[in-house]
Coordinates of C-alpha atoms in Angstrom, one line a residue:
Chain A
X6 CA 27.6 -1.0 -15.5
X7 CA 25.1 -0.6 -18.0
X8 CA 21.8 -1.5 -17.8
X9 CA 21.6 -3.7 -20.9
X10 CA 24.2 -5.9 -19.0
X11 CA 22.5 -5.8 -15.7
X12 CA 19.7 -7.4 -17.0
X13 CA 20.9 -9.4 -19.8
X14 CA 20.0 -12.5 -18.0
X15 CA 16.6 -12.0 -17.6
X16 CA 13.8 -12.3 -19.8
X17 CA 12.3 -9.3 -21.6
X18 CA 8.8 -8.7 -22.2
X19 CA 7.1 -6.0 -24.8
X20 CA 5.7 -3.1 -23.3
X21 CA 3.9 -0.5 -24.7
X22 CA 5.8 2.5 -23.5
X23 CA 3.5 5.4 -25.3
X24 CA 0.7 4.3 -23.4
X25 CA 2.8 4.4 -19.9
X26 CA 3.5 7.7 -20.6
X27 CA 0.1 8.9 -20.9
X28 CA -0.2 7.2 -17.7
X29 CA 2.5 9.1 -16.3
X30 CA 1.2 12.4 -17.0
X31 CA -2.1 11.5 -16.2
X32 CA -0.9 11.5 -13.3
X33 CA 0.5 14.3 -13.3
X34 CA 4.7 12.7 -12.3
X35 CA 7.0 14.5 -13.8
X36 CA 10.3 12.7 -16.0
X37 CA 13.0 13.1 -13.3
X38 CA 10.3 12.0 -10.3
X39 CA 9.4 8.9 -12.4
X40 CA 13.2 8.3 -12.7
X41 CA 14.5 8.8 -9.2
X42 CA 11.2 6.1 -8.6
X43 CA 12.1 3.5 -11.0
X44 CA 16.0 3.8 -10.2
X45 CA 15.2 3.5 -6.2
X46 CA 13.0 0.6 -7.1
X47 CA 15.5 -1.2 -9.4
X48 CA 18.4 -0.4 -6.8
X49 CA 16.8 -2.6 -4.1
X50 CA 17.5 -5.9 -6.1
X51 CA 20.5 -4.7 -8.4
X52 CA 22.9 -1.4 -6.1
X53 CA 24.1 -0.5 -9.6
X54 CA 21.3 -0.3 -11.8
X55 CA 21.5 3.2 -13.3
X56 CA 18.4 5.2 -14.9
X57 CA 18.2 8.5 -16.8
X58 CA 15.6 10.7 -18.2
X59 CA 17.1 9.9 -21.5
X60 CA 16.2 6.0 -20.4
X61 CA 13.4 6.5 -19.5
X62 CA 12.2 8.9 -23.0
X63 CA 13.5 6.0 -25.1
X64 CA 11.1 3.5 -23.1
X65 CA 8.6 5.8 -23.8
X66 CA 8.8 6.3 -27.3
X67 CA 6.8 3.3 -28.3
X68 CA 7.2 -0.3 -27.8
X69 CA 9.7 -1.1 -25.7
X70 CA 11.1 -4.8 -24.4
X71 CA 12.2 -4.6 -20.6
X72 CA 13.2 -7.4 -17.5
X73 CA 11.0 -7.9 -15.2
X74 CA 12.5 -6.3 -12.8
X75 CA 12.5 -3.1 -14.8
X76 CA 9.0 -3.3 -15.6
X77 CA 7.7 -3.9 -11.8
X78 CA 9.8 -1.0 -10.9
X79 CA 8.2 1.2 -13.6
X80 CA 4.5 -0.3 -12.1
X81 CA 5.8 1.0 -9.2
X82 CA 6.4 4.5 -10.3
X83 CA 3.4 4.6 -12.1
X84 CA 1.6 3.3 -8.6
X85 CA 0.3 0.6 -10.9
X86 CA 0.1 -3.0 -10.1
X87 CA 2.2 -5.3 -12.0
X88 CA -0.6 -6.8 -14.7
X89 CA -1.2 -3.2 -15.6
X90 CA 1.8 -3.0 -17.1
X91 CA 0.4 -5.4 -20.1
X92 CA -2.4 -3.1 -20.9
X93 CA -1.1 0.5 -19.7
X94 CA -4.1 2.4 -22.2
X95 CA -6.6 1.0 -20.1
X96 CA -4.9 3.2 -16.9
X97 CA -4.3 6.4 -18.1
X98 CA -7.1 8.9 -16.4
X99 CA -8.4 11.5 -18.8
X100 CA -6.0 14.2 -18.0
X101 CA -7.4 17.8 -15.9
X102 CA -5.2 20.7 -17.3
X103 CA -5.6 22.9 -14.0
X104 CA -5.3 25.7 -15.7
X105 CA -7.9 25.5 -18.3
X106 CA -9.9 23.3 -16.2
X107 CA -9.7 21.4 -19.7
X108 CA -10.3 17.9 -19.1
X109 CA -12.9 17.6 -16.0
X110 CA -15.8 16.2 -16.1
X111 CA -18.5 19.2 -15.8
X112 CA -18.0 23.0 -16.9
X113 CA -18.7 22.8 -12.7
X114 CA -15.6 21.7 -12.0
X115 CA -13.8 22.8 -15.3
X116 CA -14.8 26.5 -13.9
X117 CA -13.8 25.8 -9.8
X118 CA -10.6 24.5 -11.4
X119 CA -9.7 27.8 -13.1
X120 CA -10.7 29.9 -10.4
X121 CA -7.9 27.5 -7.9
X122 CA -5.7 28.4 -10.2
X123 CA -6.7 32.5 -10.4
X124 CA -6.7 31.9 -6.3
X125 CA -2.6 30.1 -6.4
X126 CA -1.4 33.3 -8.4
X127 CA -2.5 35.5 -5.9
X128 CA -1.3 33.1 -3.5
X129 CA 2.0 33.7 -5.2
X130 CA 1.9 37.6 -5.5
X131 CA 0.9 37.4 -2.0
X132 CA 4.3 35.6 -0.6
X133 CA 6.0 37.8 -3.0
X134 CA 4.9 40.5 -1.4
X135 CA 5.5 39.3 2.2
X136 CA 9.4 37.7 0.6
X137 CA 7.7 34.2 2.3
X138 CA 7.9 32.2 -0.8
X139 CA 10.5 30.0 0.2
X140 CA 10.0 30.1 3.5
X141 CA 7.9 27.1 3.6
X142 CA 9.2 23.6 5.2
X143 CA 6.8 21.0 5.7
X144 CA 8.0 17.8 6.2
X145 CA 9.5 15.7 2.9
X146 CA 7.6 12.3 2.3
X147 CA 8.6 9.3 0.0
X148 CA 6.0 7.4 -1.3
X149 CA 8.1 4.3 -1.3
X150 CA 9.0 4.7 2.4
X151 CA 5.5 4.5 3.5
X152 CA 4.5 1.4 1.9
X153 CA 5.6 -2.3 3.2
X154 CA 7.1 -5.1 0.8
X155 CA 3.6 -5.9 -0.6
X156 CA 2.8 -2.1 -1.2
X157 CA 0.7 -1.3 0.9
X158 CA 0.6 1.6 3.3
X159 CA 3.7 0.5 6.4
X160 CA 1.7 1.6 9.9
X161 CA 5.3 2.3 11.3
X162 CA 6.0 4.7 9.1
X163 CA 2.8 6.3 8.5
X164 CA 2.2 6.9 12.5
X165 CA 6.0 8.8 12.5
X166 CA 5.2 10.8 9.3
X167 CA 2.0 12.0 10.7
X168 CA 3.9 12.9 14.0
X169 CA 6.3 14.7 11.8
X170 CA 3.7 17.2 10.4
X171 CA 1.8 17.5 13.7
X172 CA 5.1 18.5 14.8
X173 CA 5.7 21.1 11.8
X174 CA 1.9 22.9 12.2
X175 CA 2.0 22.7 15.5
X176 CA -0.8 20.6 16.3
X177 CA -1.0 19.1 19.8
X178 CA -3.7 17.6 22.2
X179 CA -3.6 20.1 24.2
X180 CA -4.3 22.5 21.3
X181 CA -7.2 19.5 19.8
X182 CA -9.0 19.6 23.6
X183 CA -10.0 23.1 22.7
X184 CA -11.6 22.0 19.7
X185 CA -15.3 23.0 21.1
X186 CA -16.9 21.9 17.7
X187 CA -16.4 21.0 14.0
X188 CA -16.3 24.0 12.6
X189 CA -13.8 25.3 15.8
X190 CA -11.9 22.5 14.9
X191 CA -11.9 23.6 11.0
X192 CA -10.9 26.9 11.6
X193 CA -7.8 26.3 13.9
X194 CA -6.5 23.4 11.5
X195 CA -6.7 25.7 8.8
X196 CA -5.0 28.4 10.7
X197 CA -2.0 26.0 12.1
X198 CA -2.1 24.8 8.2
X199 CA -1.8 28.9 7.1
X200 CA 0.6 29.3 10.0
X201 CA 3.3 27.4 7.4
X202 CA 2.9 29.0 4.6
X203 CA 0.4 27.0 2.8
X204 CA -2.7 28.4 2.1
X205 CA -5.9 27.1 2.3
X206 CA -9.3 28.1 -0.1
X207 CA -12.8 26.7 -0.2
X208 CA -14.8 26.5 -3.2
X209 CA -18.0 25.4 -3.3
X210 CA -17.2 22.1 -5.9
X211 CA -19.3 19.6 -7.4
X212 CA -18.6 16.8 -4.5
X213 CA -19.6 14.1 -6.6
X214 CA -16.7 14.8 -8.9
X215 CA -13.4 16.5 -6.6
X216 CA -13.4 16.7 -2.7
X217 CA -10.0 18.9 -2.5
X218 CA -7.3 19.6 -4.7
X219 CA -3.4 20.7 -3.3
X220 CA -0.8 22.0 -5.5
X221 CA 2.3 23.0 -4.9
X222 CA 4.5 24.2 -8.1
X223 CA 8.2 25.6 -8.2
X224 CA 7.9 29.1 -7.3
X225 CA 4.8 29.2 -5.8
X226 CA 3.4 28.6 -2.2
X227 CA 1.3 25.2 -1.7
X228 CA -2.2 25.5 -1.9
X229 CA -5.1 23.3 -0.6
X230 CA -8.6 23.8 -2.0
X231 CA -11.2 22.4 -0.4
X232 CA -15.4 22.1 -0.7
X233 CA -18.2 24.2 1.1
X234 CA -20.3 21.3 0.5
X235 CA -18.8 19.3 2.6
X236 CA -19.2 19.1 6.6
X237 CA -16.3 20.7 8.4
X238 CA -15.8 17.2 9.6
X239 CA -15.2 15.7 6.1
X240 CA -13.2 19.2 5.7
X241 CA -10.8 18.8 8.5
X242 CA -10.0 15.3 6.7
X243 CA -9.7 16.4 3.3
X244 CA -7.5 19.8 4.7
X245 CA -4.7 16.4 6.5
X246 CA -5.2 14.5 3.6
X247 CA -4.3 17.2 1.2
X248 CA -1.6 18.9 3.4
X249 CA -0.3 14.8 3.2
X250 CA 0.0 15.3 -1.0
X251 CA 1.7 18.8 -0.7
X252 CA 4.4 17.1 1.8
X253 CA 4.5 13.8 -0.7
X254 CA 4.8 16.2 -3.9
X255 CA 7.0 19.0 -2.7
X256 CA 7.9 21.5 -5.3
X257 CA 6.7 19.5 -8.0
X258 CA 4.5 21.1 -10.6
X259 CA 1.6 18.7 -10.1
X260 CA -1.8 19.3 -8.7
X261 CA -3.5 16.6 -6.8
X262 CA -7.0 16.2 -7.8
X263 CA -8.9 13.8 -5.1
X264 CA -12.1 12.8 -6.0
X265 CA -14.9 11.6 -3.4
X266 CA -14.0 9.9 -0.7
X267 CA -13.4 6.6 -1.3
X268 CA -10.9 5.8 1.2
X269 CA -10.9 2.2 1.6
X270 CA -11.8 1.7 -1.9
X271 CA -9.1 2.9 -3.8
X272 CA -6.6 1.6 -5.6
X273 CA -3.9 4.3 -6.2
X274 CA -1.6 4.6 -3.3
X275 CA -0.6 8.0 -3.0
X276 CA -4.3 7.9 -1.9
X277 CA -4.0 5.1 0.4
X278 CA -1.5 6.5 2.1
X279 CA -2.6 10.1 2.3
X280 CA -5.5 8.8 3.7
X281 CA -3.9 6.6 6.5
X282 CA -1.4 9.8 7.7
X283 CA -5.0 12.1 7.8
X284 CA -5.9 9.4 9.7
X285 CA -3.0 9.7 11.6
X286 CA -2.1 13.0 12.1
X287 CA -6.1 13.9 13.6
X288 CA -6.5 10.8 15.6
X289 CA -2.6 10.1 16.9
X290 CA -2.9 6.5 18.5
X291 CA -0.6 7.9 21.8
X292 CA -4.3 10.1 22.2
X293 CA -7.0 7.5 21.5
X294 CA -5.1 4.2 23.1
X295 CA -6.1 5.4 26.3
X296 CA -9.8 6.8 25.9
X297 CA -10.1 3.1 24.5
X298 CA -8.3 1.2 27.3
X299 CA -11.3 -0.3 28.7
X300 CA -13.8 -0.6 25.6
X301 CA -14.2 -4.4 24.9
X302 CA -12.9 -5.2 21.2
X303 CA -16.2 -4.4 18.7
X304 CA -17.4 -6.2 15.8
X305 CA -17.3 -3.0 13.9
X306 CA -17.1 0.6 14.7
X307 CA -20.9 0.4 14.9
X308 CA -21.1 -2.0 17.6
X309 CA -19.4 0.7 19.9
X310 CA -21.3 1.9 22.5
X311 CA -23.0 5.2 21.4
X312 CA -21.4 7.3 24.3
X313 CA -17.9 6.2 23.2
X314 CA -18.5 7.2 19.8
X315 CA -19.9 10.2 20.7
X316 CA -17.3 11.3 22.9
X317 CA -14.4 10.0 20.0
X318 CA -16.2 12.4 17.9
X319 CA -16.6 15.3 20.4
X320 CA -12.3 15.0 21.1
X321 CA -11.4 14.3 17.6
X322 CA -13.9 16.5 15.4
X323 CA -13.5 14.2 12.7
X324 CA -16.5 12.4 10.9
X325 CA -17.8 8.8 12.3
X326 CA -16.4 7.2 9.0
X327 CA -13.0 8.5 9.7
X328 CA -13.0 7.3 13.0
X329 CA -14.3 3.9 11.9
X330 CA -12.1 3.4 9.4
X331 CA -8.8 4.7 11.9
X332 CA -10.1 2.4 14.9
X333 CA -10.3 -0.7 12.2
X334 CA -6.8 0.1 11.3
X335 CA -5.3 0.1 14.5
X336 CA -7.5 -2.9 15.3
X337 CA -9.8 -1.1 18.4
X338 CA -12.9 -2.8 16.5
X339 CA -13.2 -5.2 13.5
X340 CA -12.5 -3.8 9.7
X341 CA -16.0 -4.3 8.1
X342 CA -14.8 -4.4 5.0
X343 CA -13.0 -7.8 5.9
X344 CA -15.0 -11.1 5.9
X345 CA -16.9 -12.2 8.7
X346 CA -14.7 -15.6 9.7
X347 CA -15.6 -19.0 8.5
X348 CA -16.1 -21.2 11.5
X349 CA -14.7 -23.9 8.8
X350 CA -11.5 -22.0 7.8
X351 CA -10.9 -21.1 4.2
X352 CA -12.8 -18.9 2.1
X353 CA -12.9 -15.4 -0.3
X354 CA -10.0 -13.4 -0.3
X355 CA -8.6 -12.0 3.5
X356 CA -10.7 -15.4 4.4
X357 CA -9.7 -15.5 8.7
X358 CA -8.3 -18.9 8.4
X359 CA -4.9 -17.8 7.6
X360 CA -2.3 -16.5 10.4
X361 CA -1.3 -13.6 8.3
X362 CA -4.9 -12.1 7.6
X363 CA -5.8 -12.5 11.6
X364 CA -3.1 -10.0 12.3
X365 CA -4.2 -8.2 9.9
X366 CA -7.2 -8.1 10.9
X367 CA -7.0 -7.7 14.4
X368 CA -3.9 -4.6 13.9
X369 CA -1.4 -3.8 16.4
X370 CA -3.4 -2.7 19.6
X371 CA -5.6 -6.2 19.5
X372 CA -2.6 -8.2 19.0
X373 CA -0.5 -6.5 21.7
X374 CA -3.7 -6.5 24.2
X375 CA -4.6 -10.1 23.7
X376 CA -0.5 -10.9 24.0
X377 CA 0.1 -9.4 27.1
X378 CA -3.2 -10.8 28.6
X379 CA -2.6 -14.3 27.3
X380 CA 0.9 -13.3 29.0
X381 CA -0.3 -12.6 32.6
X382 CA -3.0 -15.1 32.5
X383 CA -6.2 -12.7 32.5
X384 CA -7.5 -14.4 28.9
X385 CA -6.9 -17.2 28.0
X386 CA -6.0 -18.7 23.9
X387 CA -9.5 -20.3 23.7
X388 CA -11.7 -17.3 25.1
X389 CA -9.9 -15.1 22.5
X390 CA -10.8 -18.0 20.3
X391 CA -14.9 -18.0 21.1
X392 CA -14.8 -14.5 20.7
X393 CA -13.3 -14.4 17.7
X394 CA -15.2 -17.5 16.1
X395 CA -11.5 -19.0 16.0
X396 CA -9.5 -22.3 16.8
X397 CA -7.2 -22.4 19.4
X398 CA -4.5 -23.2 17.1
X399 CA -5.1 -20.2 14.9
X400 CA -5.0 -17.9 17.6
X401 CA -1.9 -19.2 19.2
X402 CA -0.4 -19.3 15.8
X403 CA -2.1 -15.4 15.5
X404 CA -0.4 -14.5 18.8
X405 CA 2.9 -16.0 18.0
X406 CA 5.8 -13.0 17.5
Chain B
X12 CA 20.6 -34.6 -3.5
X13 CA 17.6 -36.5 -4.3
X14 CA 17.5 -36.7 -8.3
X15 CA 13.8 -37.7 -8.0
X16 CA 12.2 -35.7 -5.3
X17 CA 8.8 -37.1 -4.1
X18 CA 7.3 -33.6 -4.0
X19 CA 7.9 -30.0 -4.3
X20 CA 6.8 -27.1 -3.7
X21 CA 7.0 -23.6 -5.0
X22 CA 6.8 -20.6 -1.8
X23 CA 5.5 -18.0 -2.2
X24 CA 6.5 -14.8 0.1
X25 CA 4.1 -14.7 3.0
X26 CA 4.8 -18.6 3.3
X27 CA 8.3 -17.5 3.5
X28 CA 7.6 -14.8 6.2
X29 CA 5.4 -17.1 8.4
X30 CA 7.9 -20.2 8.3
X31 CA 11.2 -19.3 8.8
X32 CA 9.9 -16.8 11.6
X33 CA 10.6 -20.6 14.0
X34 CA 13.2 -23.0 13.7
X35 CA 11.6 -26.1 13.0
X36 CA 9.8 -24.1 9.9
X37 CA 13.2 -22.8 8.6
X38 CA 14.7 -26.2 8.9
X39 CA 12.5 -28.1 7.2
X40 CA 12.6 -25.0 4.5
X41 CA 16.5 -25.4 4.3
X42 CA 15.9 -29.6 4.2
X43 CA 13.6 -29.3 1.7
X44 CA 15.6 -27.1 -0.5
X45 CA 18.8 -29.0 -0.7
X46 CA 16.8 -32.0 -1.9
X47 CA 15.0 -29.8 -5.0
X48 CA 11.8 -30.1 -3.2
X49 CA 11.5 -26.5 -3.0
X50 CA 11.8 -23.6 -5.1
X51 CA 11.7 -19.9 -4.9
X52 CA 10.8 -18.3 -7.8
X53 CA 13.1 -14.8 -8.9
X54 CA 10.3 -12.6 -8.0
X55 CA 9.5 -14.1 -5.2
X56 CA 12.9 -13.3 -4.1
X57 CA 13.0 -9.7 -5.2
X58 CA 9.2 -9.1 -3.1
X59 CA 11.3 -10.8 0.0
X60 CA 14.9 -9.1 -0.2
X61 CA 13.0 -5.6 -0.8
X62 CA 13.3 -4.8 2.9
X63 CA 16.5 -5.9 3.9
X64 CA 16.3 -6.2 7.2
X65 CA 13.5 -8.7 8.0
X66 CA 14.5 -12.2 8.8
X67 CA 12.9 -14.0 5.6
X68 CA 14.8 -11.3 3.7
X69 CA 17.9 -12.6 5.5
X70 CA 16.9 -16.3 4.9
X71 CA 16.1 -16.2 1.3
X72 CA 19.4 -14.1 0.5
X73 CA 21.4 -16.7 2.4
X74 CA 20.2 -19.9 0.3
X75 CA 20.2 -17.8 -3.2
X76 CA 20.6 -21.8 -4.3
X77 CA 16.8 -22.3 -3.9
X78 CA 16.2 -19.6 -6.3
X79 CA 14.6 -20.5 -9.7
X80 CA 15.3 -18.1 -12.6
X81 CA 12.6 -16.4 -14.8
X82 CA 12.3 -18.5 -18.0
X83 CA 10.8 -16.3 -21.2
X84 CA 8.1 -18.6 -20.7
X85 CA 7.1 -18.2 -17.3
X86 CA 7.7 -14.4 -17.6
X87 CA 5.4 -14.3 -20.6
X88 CA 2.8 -16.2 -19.2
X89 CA 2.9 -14.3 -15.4
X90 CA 2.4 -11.5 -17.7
X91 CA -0.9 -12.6 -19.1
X92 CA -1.9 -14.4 -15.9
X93 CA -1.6 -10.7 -13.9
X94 CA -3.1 -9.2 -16.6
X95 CA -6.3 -11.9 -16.7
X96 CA -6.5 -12.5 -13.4
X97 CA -5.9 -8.1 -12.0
X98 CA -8.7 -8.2 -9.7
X99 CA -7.4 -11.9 -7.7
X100 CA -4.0 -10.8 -7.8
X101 CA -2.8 -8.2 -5.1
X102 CA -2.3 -4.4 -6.2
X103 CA 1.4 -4.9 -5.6
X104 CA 3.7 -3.9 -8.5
X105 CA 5.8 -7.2 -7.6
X106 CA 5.1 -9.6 -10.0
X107 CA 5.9 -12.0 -7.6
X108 CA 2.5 -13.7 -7.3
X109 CA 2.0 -14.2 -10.9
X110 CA 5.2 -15.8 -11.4
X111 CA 4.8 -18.1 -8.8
X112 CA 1.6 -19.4 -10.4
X113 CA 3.1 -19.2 -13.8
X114 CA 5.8 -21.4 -12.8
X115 CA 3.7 -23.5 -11.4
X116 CA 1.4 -24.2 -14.5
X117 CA 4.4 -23.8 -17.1
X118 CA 5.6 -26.9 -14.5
X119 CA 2.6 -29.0 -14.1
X120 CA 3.3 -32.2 -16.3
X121 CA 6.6 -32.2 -14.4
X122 CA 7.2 -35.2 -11.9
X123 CA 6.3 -34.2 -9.2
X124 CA 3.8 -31.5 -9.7
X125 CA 4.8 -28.6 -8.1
X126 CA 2.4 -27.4 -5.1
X127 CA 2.1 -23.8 -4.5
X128 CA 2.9 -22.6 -1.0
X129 CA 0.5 -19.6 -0.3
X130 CA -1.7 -17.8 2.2
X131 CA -2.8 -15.1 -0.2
X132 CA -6.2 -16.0 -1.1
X133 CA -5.8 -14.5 -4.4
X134 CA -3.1 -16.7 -5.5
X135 CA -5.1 -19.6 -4.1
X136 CA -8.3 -18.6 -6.5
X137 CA -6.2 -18.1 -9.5
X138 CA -4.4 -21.9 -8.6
X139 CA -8.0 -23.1 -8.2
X140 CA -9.0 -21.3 -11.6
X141 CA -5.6 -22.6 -13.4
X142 CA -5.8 -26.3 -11.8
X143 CA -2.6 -26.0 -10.0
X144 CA -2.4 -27.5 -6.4
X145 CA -1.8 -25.2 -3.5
X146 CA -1.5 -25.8 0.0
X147 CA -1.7 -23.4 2.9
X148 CA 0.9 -23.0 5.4
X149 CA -1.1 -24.5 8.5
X150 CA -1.6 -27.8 5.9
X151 CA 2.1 -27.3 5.3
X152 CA 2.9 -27.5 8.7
X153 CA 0.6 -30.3 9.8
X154 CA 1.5 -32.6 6.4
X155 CA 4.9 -32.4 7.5
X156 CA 4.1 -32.6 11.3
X157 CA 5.9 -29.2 12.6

């Protein structure tokens, strides 16, 4: 069936296709990627719907009128949210040729750029040499399969991904306890990282403007770049979070520029997720569950008691924002970035008056915790409500499976 | 069928998710429905149904009947709304929010006035900013006593 007649029923809205393509190659997502996206998109509400490169060229020849569904699929490709789509210019990123370094912000990082690039063809004469260019297997990631039904990054998921390449580079705790410091715990994940075939530089960037970079083209072994300014804390993040975009890009000819750490900030989510399976992959919650067992649920990762940080930091080697930002997620401590609740109810957005944002909010661990103790009768619904500035109600509704 | 139903109410996804997740929520869902006092808009269908395993995914693909179909209209104007509204909305591709509110304000001088059905706070600051009724799922539950 054709796509015309798939959709003929629904309405069709103007879209200007030349300005989503931009976007596309701003982003550096190739035609056939941006296809298999939209057509795996469009397949979970219509099994037949059928897209081709020629398709997709013709959308993006000018202005174009598409469904609905076709257009939130193509948001989706583009990682753009839905009212995007109605002013697609306004998206588009200024474009970094990696080779020229055309494009970037400062000659700085116009001139780091071009010496990645000198560093990945001598990464490629270099497998040549040793016949290891295809011998390289990290594990394959979908975008798609790591987000939820509202987009945004599926814990599930993300937690077995980042098993998957602990798995592949051989990173275990056993391996992680020997971690004596930062820059022991640098070296060794850049060496299990090298011990795949990928190979890691360091430049010394312009921070302010690109953190890492990883690229990966046909041909060529993957490549992470990452910045001697940096701490090797923030290093051993940005070498996971990297090694994250090779396994999400494999083989693609794209290079994945990340720029300052703005992890709970950002909107793209490629980034998202990359930082969640970072996340994941140096803090695995099988290891910190129990070192955490008996810590009282925090406000805030700040609100921890300064030996437990310390000693979270001293296992894990990575930076106190990290481990804030992994402990909110799994719902050890309270996400800052959240509202404070409303003794009232209501309120801005993620407001703690609604059922759905107190899961949220509180993440797996919390929820199972407080469940179980509610359970076997060691806490009761309206202590968990005192501490959590809650009514009973909510909370029963909160701990309701 | 009532011809004139007394109220009505457009769901949106999470109210989906959080009411037919007990019986007495899915009933009154199904009750409502078959007597056109509630909807579910296209989008809001396609956001539910994208992972078909989940329960509400079950539900709304079992009672396709409650499922209201994208007018021009109400696509052009979810459109604009997303695109107005980008930083209230979620960054979800779906356009499932804005539809919902579209519908809702495309629908507003109908008898009854349609009341959204939403725990996104977003969706609840763009009815606010739109003038278009919304209720919460707890004040769902406790107007109709469940």
């Amino acid at each position: 069936m054709t796509q015309a007649v798939l959709f003929d029923e629904e309405p069709r809205l103007a879209i200007d296709g030349r300005s989503c393509r931009r976007v596309r190659e701003s982003i550096a997502l190739d035609e056939e990627t941006a296809v298999k996206r939209i057509q795996a998109a469009l397949r979970r509400s219509v099994p037949k719907a059928e897209v081709t490169v020629a398709a997709l060229r013709d959308w993006e020849a000018g202005a174009t009128s598409r469904s609905m569904p076709e257009i939130e699929a193509w948001a989706e490709a583009l990682l753009l949210p839905f009212g995007a789509m109605a002013d697609p210019a306004s998206w588009a990123r200024p474009q970094t040729d990696f080779r020229t370094g055309e494009g970037a912000a400062s000659y700085s990082t116009h001139r780091k750029l071009r010496t990645f690039d000198a560093f990945c063809e001598l990464a490629k004469e270099i497998s040549l040499a040793e016949g290891s260019a295809e011998d390289v297997s990290l594990p394959v990631g979908d975008l798609t399969e790591l987000l939820d039904a509202r987009g945004t990054p599926d814990d599930v998921a993300i937690e077995r991904f980042a098993m998957a390449i602990r798995g592949t580079i051989g990173l275990t705790r056993a391996r992680q306890d020997q971690w004596a410091d930062d820059e022991v715990a640098l070296a060794d994940a850049a060496t299990a990282v090298e011990g795949v075939g990928v190979f890691v530089f360091t430049l010394s960037l312009d921070t302010a403007e690109l953190r890492g970079a990883s690229r990966w083209d046909v041909g060529m072994p993957p490549a992470v770049l990452l910045s001697s300014g940096d701490g090797a804390a923030p290093r051993l993040f940005t070498l996971a979070h990297e090694l994250t975009h090779l396994c999400l890009r494999q083989g693609r000819r794209e290079i994945a520029l990340c720029t300052p750490f703005a992890s709970r900030k950002t909107t793209n989510r490629e980034e998202l997720v990359a930082n969640r399976v970072a996340g994941a992959l140096l803090v695995p919650s099988a290891d910190l569950e129990p070192l955490l067992a008996d810590v009282p649920f925090a406000a805030d990762y700040r609100s921890l008691p300064w030996s437990v940080r310390q000693g979270l930091r001293e296992r894990f080697n990575v930076s106190n924002s990290v481990l804030g930002v992994r402990l909110a997620q799994m719902g050890f401590v309270g996400d800052p970035s959240l509202p404070k609740p409303s003794k009232r109810g209501g309120g801005g957005k993620g407001s703690l008056s609604l059922p759905v944002r107190y899961r949220r909010y509180l993440g797996p661990r919390a929820l199972t915790g407080a469940r179980a103790a509610v359970a076997n009768g060691s806490l009761g619904v309206e202590r968990i409500a005192r501490l959590l500035d809650m009514r009973t109600d909510q909370v029963a509704a909160t701990l309701e499976t | 069928m009532a011809d004139n139903p007394a109220r009505c109410f457009y769901a949106d996804t999470n109210a989906i998710i959080a009411l037919v997740k007990t019986g007495p929520g899915r009933q009154l869902l199904e009750q409502l429905g078959d007597r056109n006092e509630l909807r579910i808009p296209k989008a809001v269908q396609r956001e539910a149904t994208r992972r078909r395993e989940t329960e509400a995914a079950r539900w709304v693909r079992d009672h396709k009947r409650f499922v209201m179909p994208t007018t021009q209209d109400v696509a052009a104007l979810a459109f604009s709304l997303a695109s107005h509204h980008e930083r209230l909305f979620t960054t979800s591709p779906s356009a499932a929010d804005p539809e919902l509110v579209a519908a809702a304000v495309l629908h507003r001088d109908r008898q009854p006035t349609p009341t959204i059905l939403s725990d996104d706070t977003g969706v609840q600051a763009v009815c606010l900013e739109e003038n278009v009724p919304y209720a919460t799922v707890r004040a769902f539950q406790h107007i109709f006593g469940i």
